XYZ file of N, CA and C in Angstrom:
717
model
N 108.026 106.981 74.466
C 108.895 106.796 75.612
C 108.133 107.147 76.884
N 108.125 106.230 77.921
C 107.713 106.624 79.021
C 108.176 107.374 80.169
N 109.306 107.995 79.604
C 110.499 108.183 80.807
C 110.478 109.817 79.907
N 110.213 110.550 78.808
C 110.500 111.773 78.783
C 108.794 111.916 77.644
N 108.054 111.091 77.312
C 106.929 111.577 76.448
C 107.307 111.970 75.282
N 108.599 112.389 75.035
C 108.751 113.276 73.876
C 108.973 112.064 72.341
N 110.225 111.238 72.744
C 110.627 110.473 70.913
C 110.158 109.231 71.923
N 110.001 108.530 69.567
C 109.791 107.029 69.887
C 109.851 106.370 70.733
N 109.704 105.260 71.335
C 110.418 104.043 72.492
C 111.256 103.280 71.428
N 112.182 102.710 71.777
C 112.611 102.148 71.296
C 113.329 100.812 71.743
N 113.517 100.997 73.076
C 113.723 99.667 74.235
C 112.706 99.565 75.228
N 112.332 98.144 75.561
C 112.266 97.820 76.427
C 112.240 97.451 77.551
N 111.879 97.648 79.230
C 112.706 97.152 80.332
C 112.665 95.471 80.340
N 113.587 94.572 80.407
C 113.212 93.432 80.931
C 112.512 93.199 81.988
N 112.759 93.912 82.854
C 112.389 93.891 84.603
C 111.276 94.672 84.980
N 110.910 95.830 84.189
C 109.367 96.358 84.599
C 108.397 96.926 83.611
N 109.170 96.006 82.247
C 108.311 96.657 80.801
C 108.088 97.858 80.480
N 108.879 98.728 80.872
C 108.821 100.385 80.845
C 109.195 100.453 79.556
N 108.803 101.318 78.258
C 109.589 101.449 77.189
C 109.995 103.173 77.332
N 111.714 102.828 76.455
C 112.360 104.364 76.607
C 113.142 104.166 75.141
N 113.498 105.861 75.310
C 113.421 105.669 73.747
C 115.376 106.218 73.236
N 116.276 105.851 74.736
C 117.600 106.575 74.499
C 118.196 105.950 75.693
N 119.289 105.414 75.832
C 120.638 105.015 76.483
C 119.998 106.390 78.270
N 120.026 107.411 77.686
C 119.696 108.681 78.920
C 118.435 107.845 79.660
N 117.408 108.049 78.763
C 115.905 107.552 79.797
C 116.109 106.654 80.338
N 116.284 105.361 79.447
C 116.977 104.047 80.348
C 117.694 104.742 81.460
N 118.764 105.674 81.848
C 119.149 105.368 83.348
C 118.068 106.234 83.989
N 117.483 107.272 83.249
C 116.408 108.070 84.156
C 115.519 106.873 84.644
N 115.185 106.057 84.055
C 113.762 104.916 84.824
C 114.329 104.153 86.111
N 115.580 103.717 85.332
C 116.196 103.191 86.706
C 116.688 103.193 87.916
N 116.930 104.880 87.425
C 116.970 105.809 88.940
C 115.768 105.535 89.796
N 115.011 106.172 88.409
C 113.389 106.798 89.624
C 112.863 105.458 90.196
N 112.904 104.450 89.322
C 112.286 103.062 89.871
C 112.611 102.248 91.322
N 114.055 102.980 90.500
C 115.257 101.588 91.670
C 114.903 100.277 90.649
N 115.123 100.022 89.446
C 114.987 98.993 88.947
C 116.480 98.528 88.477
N 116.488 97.729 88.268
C 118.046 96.960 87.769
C 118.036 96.443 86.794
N 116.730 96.650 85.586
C 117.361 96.171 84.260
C 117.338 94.610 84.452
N 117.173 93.665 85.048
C 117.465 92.255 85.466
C 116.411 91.440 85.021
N 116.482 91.096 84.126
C 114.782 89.960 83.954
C 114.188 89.736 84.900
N 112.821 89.393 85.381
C 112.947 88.555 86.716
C 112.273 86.923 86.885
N 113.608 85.880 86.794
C 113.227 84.701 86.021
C 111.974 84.085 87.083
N 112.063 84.241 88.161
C 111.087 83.948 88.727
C 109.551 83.942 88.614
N 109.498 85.295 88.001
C 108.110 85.911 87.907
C 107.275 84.903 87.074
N 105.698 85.588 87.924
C 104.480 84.469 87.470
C 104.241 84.487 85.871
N 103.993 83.346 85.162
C 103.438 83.280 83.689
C 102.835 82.044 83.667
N 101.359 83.076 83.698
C 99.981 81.821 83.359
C 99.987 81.536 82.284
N 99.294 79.625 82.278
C 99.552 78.689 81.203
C 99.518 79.155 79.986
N 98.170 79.869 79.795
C 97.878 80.665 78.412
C 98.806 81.676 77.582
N 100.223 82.118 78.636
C 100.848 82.976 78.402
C 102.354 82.051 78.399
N 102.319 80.630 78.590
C 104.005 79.758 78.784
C 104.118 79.665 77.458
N 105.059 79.800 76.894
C 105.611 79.619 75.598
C 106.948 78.379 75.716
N 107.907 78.022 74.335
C 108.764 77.338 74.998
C 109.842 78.418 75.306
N 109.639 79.370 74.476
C 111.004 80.235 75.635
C 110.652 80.500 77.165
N 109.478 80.217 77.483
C 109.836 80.483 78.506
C 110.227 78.732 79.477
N 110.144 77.835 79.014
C 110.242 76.663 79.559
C 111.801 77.159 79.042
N 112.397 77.115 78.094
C 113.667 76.906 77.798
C 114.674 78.331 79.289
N 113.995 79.351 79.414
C 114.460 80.071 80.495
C 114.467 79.404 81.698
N 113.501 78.621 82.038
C 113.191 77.651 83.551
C 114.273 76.813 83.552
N 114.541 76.289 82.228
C 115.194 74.980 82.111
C 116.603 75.468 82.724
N 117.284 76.829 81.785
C 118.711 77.711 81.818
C 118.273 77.706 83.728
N 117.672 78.364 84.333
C 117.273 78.648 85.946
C 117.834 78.131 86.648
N 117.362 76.293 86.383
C 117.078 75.479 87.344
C 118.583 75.175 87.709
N 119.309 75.008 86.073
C 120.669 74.543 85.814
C 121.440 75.507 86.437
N 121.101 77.194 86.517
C 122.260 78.136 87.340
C 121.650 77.433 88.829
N 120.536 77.528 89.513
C 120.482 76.827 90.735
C 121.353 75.691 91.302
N 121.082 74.373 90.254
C 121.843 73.853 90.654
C 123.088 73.916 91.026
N 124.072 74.539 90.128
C 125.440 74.904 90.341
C 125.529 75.821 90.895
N 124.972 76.634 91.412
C 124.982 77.586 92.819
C 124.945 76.817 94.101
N 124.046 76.105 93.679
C 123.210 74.870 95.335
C 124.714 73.696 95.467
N 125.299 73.730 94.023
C 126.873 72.639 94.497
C 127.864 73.378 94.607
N 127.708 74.755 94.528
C 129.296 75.370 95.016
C 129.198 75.754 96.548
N 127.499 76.059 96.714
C 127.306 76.437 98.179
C 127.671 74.752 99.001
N 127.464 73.579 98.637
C 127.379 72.361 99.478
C 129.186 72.048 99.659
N 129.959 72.634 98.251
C 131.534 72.223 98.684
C 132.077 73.428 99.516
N 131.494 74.489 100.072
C 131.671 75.270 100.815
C 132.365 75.027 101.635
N 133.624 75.403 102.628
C 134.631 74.910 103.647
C 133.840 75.510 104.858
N 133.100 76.303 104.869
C 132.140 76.874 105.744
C 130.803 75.999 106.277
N 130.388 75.429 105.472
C 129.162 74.488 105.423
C 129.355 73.545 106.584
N 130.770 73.312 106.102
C 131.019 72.309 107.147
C 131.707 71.969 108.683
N 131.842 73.751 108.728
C 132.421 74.257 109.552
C 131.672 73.556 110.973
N 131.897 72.988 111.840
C 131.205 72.607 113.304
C 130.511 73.607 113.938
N 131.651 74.946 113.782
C 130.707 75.842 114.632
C 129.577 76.784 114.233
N 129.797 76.587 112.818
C 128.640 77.548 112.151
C 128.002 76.483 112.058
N 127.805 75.230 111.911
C 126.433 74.561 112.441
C 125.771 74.724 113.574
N 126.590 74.894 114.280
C 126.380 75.021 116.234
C 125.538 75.913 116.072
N 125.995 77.381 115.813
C 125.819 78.375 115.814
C 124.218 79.025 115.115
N 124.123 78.236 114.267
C 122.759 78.171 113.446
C 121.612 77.207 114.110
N 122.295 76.405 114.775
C 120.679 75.392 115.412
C 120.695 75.897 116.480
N 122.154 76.711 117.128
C 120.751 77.545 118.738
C 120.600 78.502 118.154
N 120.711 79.021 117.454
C 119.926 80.514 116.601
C 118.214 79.475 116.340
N 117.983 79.209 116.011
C 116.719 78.374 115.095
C 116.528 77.987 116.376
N 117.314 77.385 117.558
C 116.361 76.664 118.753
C 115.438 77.879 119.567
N 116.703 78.897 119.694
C 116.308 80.074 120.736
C 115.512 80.503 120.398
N 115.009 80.822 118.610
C 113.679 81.484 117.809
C 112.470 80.237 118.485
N 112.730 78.812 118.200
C 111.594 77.996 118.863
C 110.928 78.372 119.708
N 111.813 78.296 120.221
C 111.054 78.368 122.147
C 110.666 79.929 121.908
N 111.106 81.234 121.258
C 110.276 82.152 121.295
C 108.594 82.421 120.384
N 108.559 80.841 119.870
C 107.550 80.198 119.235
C 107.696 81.484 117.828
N 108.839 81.466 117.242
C 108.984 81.960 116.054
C 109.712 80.992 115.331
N 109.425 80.497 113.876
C 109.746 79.406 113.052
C 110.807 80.175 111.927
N 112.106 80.217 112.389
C 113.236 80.702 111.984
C 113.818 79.812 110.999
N 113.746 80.080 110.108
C 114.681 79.030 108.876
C 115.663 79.800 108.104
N 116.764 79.202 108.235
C 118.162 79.320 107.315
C 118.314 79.427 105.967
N 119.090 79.662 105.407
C 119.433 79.313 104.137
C 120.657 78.623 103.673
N 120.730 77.965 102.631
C 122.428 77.307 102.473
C 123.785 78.641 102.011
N 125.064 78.564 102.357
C 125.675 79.428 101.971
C 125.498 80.322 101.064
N 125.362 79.559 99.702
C 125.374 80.426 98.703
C 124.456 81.619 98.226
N 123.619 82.020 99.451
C 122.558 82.800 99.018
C 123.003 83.889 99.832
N 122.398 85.011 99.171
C 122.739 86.398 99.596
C 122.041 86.615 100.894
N 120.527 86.747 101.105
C 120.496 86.798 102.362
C 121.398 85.779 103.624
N 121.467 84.451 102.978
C 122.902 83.960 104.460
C 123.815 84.479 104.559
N 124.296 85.210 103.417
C 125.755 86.402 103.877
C 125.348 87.645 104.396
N 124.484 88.213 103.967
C 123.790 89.326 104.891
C 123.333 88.898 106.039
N 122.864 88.015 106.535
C 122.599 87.972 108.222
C 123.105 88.284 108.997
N 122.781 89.371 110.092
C 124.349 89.404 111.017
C 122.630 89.187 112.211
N 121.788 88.638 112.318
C 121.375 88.438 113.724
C 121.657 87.452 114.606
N 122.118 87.768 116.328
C 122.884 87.024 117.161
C 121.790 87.007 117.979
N 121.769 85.947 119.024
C 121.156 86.236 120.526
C 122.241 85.893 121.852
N 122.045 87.086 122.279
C 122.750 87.031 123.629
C 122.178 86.320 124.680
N 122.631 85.589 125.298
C 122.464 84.645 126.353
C 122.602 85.085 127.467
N 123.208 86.181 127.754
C 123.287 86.633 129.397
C 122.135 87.204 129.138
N 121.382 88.358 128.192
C 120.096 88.869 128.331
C 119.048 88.439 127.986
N 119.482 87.589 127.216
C 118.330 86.246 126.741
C 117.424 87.001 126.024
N 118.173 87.411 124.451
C 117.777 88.817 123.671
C 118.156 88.458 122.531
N 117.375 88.435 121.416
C 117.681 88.630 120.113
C 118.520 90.283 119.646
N 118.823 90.264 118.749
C 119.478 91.017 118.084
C 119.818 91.113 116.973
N 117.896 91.580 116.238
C 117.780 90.943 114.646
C 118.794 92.106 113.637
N 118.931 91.094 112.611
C 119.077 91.716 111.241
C 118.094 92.219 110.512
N 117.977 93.404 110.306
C 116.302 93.883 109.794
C 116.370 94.642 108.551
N 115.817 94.569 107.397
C 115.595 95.299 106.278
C 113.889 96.248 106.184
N 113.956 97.124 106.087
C 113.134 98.124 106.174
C 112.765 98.717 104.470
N 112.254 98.345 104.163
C 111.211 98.835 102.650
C 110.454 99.487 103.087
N 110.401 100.885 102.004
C 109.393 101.797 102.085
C 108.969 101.852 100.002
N 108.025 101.181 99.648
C 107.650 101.009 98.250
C 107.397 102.416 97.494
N 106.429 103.455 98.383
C 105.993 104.605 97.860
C 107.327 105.347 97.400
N 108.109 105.257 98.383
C 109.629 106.389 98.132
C 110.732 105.323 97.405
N 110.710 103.787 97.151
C 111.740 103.201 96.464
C 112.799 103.335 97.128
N 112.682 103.051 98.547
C 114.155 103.264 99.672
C 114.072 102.072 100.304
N 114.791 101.932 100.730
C 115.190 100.220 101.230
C 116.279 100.777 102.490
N 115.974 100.267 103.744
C 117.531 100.219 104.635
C 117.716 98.999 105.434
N 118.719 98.798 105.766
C 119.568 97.615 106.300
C 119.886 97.777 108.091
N 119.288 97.289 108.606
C 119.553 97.729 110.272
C 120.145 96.468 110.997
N 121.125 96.737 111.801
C 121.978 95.476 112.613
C 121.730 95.724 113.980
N 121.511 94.690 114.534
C 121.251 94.670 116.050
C 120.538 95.228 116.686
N 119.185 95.431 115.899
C 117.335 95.551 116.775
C 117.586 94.649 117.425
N 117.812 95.612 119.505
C 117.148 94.574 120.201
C 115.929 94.133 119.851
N 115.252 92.650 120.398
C 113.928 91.873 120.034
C 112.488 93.090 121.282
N 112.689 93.958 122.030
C 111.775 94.228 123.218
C 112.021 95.777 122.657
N 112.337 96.049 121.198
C 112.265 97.670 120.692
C 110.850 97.370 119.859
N 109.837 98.612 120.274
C 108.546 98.400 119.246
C 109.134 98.951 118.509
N 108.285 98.914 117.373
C 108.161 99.072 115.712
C 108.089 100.416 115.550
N 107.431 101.119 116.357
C 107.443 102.347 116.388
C 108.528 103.597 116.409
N 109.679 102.920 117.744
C 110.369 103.541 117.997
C 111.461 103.088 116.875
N 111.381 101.649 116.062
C 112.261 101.427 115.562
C 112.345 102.480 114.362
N 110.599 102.659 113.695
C 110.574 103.661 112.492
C 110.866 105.111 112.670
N 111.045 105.545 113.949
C 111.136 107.067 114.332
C 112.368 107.981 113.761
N 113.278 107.263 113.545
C 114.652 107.612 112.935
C 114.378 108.034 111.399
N 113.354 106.992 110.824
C 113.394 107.285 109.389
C 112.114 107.922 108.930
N 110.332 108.028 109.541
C 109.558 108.542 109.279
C 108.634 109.474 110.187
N 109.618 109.778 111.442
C 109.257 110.892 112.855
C 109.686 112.639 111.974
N 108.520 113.056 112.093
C 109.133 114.995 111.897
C 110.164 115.125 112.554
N 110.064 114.829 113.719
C 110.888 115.359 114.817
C 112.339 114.853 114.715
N 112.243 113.707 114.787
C 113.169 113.062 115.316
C 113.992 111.844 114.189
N 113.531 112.195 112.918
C 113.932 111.270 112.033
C 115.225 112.327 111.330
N 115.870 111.297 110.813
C 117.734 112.062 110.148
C 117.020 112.982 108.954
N 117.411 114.597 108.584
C 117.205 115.368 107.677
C 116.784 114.842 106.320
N 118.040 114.043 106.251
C 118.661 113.226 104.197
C 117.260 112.431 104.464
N 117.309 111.559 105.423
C 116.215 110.366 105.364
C 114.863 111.170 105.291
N 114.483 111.779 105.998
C 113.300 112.448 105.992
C 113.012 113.247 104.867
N 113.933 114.115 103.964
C 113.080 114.474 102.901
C 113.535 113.673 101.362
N 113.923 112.294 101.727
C 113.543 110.975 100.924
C 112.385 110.706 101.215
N 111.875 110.378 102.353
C 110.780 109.943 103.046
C 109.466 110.322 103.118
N 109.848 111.759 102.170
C 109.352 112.997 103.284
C 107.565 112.347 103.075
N 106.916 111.718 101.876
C 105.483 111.152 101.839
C 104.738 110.292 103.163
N 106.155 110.136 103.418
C 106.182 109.423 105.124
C 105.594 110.184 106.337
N 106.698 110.917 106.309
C 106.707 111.632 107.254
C 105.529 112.988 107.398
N 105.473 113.670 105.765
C 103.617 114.343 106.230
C 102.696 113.499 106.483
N 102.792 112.468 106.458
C 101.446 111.966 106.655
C 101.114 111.514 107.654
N 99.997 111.412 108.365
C 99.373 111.215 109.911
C 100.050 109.726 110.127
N 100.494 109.644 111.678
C 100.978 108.146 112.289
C 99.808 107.272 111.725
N 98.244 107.160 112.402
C 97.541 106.867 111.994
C 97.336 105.968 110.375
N 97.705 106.522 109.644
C 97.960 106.117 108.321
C 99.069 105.507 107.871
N 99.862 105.117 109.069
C 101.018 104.418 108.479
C 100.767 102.682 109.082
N 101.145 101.584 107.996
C 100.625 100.299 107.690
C 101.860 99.574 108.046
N 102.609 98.699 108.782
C 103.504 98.028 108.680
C 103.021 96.550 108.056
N 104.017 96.037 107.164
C 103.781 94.610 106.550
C 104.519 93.868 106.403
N 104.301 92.786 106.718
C 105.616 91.756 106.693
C 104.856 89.884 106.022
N 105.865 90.029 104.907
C 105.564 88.583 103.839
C 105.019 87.369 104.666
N 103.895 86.990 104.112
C 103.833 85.532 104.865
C 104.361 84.671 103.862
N 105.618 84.142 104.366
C 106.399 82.802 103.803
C 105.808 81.240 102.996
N 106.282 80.725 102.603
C 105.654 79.578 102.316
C 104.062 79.753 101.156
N 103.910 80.528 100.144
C 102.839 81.074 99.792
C 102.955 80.193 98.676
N 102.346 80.139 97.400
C 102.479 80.487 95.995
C 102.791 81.699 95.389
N 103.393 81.543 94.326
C 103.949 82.957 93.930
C 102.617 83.856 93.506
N 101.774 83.186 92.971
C 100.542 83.947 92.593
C 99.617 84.201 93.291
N 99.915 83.885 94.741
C 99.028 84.128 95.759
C 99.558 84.943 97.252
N 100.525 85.893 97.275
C 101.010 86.604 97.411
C 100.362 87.153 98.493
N 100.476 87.034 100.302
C 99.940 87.740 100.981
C 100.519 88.252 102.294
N 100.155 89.295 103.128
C 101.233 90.041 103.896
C 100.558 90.253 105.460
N 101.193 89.992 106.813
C 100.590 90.299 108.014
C 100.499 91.626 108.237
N 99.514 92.217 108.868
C 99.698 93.578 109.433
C 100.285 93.547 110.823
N 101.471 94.282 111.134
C 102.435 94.016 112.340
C 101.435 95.475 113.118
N 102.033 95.262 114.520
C 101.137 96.175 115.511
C 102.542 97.021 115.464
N 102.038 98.772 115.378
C 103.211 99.281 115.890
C 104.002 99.174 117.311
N 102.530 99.774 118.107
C 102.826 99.885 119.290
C 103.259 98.625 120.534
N 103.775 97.440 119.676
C 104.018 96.470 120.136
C 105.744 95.721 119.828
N 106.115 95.055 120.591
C 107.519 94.859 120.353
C 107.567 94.129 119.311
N 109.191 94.222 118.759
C 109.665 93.171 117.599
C 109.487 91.869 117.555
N 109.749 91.203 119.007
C 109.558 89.912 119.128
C 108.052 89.656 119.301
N 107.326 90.323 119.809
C 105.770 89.751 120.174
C 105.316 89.984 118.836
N 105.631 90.593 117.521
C 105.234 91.011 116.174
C 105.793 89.479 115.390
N 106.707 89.196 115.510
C 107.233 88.162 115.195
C 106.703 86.738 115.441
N 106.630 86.432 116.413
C 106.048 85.110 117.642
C 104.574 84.347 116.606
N 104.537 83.893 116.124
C 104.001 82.403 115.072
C 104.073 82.400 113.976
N 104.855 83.726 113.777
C 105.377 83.422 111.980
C 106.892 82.941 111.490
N 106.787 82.571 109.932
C 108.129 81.865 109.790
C 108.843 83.135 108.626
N 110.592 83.162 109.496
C 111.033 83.999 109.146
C 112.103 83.052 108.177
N 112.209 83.848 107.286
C 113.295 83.237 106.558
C 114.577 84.272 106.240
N 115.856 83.772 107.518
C 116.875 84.703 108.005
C 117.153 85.725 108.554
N 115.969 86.872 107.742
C 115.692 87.779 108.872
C 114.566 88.217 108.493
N 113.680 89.473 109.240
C 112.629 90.273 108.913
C 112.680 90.815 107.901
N 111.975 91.307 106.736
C 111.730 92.599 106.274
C 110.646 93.297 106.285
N 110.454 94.600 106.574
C 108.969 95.137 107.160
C 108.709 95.964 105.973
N 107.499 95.923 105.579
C 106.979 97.187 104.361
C 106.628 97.692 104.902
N 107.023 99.418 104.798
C 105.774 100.273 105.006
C 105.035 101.185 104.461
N 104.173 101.099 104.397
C 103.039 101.493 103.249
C 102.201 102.727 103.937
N 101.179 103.621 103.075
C 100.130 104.608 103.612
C 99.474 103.725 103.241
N 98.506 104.179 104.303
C 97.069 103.272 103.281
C 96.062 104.125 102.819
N 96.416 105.019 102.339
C 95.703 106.095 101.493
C 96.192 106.532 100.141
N 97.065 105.322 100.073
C 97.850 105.106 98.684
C 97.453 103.740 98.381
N 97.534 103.977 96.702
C 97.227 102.422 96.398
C 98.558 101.629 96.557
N 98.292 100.458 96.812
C 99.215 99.372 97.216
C 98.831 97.650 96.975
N 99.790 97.453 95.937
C 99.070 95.777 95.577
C 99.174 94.535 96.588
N 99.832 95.600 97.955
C 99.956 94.611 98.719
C 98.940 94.174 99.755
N 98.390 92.638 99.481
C 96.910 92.376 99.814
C 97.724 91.922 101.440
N 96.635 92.143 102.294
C 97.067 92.311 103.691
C 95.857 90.328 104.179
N 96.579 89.133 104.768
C 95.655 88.131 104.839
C 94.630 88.589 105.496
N 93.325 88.268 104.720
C 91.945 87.734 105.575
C 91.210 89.234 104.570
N 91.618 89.934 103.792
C 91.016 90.895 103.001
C 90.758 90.434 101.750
């Protein structure tokens, strides 16, 4: 068992191949992981390793897609006028801030999680932002980052000595001892192959929107942040 050393394994994780050996460890891994037990049908499997179960899993996939992709298209929302409206000056206003903003169709979880607006009297975004921290397995959800807040001040709440919330900070706390200097912000470059997997380095000391400005977002941001005095499989482009 990998979760107490002591008896046999006796299960498997679907989702991160951990073996445990009791109903208990199983939830101990899933705590410590943040894992969910969830297959993950997506994930890469080179040719040498495709079997037909796994074509027969692609096949089951494609078929839940589809009928996700036709309950999202009879949607009474889809067709709503103003949530079309509402989505092409969202996507125009990202243009012209020469950021390549793309949507999703109803039925997907990030389009129900979006809450980013832009205000027109200040002529201001007001993203929806998800914040990953991998080392600590914490994840947070932030609504209405003005676009002209740096990155810096945005992380100060959750990895500042000073000035970051108690609870958050000694979650964090690998964060927070460690020198500014050493802290990495990263954000997915879109449109990849799954097996080729690579990430921008964002400037702290620079705003949300100028961090943003020629990449393509899909609904909203999410920023990693990493030490880089920890290992991390996340390859940063041009390394």
């Amino acid at each position: 068992c990998e979760t107490c050393s002591e008896e046999e394994a006796k299960y498997r994780c679907p989702r991160c191949m951990k073996y445990s050996c009791s109903l208990l460890c199983v939830k101990k891994h899933k705590l410590a992981l943040s894992c969910n037990g969830v297959r993950d049908k997506t994930a890469f499997v080179s040719v040498n390793e495709f079997t037909d179960l796994n074509l027969l899993s692609d096949y089951r996939f494609l078929e839940d897609v589809g009928r996700t992709a036709d309950a999202a298209a009879r949607h009474p929302t889809v067709h709503s006028p103003t949530t079309k409206k509402l989505l092409y000056c969202l996507r125009n206003k990202a243009r012209r801030c020469n950021i390549d903003l793309r949507t999703l169709p109803i039925g997907f979880t990030k389009r129900r999680e979006n809450s980013t607006t832009f205000n027109c009297t200040e002529k201001k975004f007001y993203w929806h932002l998800k914040l990953v921290f991998p080392h600590c397995h914490a994840e947070y959800t932030l609504k209405g980052v003005p676009d002209d807040k740096t990155l810096a001040d945005i992380l100060k709440p959750y990895i500042d000595p000073v000035e970051s919330d108690p609870v958050v900070c000694q979650r964090l706390k690998i964060y927070t001892v460690s020198p500014q200097s050493d802290v990495q912000i990263l954000m997915k470059i879109e449109n990849r192959r799954q097996n080729s997997v690579r990430y921008n380095e964002l400037d702290a000391n620079r705003s949300l929107l100028d961090n943003l400005k020629g990449k393509v977002i899909i609904e909203y941001p999410t920023l990693f942040v990493v030490l880089k005095t920890l290992k991390s499989d996340m390859v940063v482009l041009g390394q």
